[in-house]
XYZ file of C-alpha atoms in Angstrom:
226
model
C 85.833 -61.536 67.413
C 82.922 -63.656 68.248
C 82.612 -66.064 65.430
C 78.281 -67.835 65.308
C 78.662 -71.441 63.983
C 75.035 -73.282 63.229
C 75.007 -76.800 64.263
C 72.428 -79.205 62.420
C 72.021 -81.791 64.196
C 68.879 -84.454 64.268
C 70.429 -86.195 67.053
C 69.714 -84.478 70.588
C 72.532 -85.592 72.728
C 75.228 -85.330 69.482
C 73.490 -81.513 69.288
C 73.858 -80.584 73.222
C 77.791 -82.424 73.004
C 78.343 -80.073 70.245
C 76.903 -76.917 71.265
C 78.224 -77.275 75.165
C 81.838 -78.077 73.978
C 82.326 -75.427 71.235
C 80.538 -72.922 73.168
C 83.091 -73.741 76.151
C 85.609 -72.976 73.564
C 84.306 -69.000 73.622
C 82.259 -69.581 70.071
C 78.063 -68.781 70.051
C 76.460 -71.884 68.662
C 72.965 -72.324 67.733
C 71.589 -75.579 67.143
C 68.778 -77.052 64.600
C 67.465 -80.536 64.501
C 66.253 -79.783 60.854
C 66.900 -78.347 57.448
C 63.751 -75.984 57.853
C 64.527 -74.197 60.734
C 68.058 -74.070 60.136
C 67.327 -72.330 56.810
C 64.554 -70.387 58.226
C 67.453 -68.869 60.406
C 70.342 -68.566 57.534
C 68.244 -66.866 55.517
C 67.437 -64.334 58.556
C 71.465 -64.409 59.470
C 74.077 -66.066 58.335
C 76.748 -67.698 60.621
C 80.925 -68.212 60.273
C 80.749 -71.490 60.276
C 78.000 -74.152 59.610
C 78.104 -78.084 61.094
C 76.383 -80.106 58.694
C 74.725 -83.535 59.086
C 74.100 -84.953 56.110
C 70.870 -87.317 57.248
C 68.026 -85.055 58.155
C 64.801 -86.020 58.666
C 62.911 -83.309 56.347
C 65.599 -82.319 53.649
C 68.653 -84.216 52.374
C 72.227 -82.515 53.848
C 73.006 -82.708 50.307
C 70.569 -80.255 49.469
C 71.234 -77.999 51.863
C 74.929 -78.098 50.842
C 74.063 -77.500 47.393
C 71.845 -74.553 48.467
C 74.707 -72.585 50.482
C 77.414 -73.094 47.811
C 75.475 -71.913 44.819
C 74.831 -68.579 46.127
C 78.322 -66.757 45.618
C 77.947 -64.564 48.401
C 78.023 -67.511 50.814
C 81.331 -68.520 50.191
C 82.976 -67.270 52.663
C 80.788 -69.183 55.498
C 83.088 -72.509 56.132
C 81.093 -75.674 56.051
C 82.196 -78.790 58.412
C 79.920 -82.073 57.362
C 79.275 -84.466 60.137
C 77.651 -87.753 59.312
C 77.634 -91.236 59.554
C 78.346 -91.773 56.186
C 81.971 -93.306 56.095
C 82.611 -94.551 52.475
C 85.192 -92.640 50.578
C 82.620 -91.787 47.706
C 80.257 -89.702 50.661
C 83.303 -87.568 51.010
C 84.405 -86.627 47.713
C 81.485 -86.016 47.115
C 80.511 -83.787 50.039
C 83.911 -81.897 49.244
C 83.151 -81.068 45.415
C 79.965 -79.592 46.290
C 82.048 -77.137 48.469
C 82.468 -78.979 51.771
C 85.212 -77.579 54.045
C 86.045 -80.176 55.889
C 84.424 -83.979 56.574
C 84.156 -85.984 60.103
C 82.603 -88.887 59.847
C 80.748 -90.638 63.011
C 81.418 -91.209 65.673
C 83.443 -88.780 66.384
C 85.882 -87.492 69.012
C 84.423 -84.468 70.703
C 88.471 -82.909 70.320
C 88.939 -83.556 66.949
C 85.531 -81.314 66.250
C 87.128 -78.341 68.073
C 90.596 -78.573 66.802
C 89.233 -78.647 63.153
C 86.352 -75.897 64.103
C 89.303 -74.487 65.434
C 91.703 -74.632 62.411
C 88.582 -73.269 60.048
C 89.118 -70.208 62.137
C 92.226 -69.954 61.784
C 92.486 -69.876 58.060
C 89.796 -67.319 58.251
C 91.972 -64.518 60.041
C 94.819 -65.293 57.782
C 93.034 -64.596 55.059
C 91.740 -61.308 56.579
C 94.628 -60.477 57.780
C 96.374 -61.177 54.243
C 93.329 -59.326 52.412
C 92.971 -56.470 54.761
C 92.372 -53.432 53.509
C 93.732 -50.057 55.471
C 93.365 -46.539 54.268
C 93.462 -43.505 57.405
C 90.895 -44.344 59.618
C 89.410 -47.454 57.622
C 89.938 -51.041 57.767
C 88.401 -53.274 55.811
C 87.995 -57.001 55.836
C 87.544 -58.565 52.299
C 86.942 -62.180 53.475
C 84.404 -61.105 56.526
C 82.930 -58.313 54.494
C 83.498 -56.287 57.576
C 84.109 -52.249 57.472
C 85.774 -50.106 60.264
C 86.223 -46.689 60.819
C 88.385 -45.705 64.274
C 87.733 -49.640 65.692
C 83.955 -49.043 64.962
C 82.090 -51.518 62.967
C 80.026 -50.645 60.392
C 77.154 -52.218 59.173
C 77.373 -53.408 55.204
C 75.388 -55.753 53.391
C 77.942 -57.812 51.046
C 77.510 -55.758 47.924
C 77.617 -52.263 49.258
C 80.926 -53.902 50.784
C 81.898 -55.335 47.274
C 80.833 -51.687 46.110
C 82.731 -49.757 49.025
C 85.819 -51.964 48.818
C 86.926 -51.144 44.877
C 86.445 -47.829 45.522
C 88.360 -47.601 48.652
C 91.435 -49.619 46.324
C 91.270 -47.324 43.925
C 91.272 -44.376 46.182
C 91.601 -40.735 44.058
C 90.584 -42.119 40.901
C 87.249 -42.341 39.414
C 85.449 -45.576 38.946
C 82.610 -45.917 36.469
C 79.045 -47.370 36.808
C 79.972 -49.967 34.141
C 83.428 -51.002 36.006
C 81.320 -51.630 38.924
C 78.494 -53.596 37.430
C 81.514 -55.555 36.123
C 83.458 -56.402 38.878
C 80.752 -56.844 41.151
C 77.554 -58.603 39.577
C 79.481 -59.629 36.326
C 80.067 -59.073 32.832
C 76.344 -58.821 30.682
C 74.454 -58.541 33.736
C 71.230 -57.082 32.826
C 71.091 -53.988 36.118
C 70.194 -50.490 35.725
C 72.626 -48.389 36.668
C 70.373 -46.435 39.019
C 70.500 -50.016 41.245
C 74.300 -49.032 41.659
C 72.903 -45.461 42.410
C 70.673 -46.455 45.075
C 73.609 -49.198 46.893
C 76.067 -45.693 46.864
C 73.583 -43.545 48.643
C 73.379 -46.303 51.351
C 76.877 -46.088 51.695
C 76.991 -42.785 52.338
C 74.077 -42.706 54.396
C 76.195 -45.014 56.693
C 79.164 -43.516 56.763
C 77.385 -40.670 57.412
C 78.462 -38.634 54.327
C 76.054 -35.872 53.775
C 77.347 -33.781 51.823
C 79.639 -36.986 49.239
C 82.750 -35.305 50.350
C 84.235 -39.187 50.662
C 82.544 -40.409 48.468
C 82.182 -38.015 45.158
C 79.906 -38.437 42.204
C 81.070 -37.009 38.539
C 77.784 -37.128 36.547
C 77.846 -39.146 33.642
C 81.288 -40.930 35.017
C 81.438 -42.601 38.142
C 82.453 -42.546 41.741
C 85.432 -41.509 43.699
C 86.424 -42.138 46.918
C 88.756 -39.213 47.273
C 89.356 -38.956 51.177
């Protein structure tokens, strides 16, 4: 797997250093020099990993750490922060706001890669600890990845969320309510028609004309019963 890692970085030769050396290492890297592009392009996709500077000239590295990590379905992107900030205070702080890891500057071009690398690392445990196999599919809980026969297949994160408690509780039927529950929390105000309109995606994706994997009992739920 081809893991994307966004690198933002204000400083031009600290950006090419990065981007040259971890790209070397077989990763795709794209690199921003500030918080507005670099969002501009999270919000269009969002990478593995992200390298953070915390001192940006437009918006605060703070900010945009605070931004990632309040959105729940962000947090499985790992965060590295890279700054010149030193003092022990930067760091805690950095790491309660959901920081994965913290280099401080300068830095040694090796140490970046064999922490980007370790990052990575954690991640396929955890997939490979969470994995999820059942006949021809495999999914991915921590990637929000599906596979059927080796073949990716293209989920946003709650039609995985969706797809992936069915899939667990394969042969038994799971109600509109359970799944409101489990996947956008208890007392969420959602029409059950929105989890409607998710389940016909998935089926329209796994190309499941006529809901023979996935199965609809009126007035119940949803069963994948493959």
């Amino acid at each position: 797997m081809s893991y994307l890692i966004y690198s933002l970085e204000d400083d031009k030769n600290i950006s090419r250093i990065i981007n040259v050396s971890l790209t070397h290492q077989g990763y795709e890297v794209k690199s921003f020099e500030n918080g507005k592009s670099f969002l501009d392009a999270f919000y269009s996709q969002k990478p593995d990993l992200i390298l953070l500077d915390m001192m940006l000239p437009d918006i605060d590295g703070r900010d945009i750490l605070k931004i990632i990590r309040d959105d729940s379905d962000n947090e499985n992107i790992g965060i590295i922060i890279i700054s010149a900030k030193s003092m022990a205070l930067d760091k805690v702080d950095a790491l309660d706001l959901g920081a994965d890891d913290y280099i401080s500057k300068p830095f040694d071009i090796l140490e970046l890669t064999s922490r980007v690398n370790v990052q990575f690392r954690h991640k396929e445990k955890l997939e490979n600890k969470n994995e999820l196999k059942y006949k021809q599919f495999r999914l991915l809980p921590s990637s929000k990845e599906v596979f059927i026969d080796n073949e990716q297949i293209k989920f946003t994160k709650k039609e995985f969320d969706i797809f992936y408690l069915l899939v667990k509780n394969h042969g038994q039927t799971v109600s509109r309510e359970q799944l409101i529950n489990v996947i956008w929390g208890e007392n969420k105000d959602l029409e059950t028609r929105t989890i409607d309109m998710h389940i016909k995606s998935i089926r329209n994706k796994l190309n499941d004309k006529d809901s023979k994997i996935i199965v609809s009992y009126y007035g119940v739920g949803y069963c994948f019963n493959l």
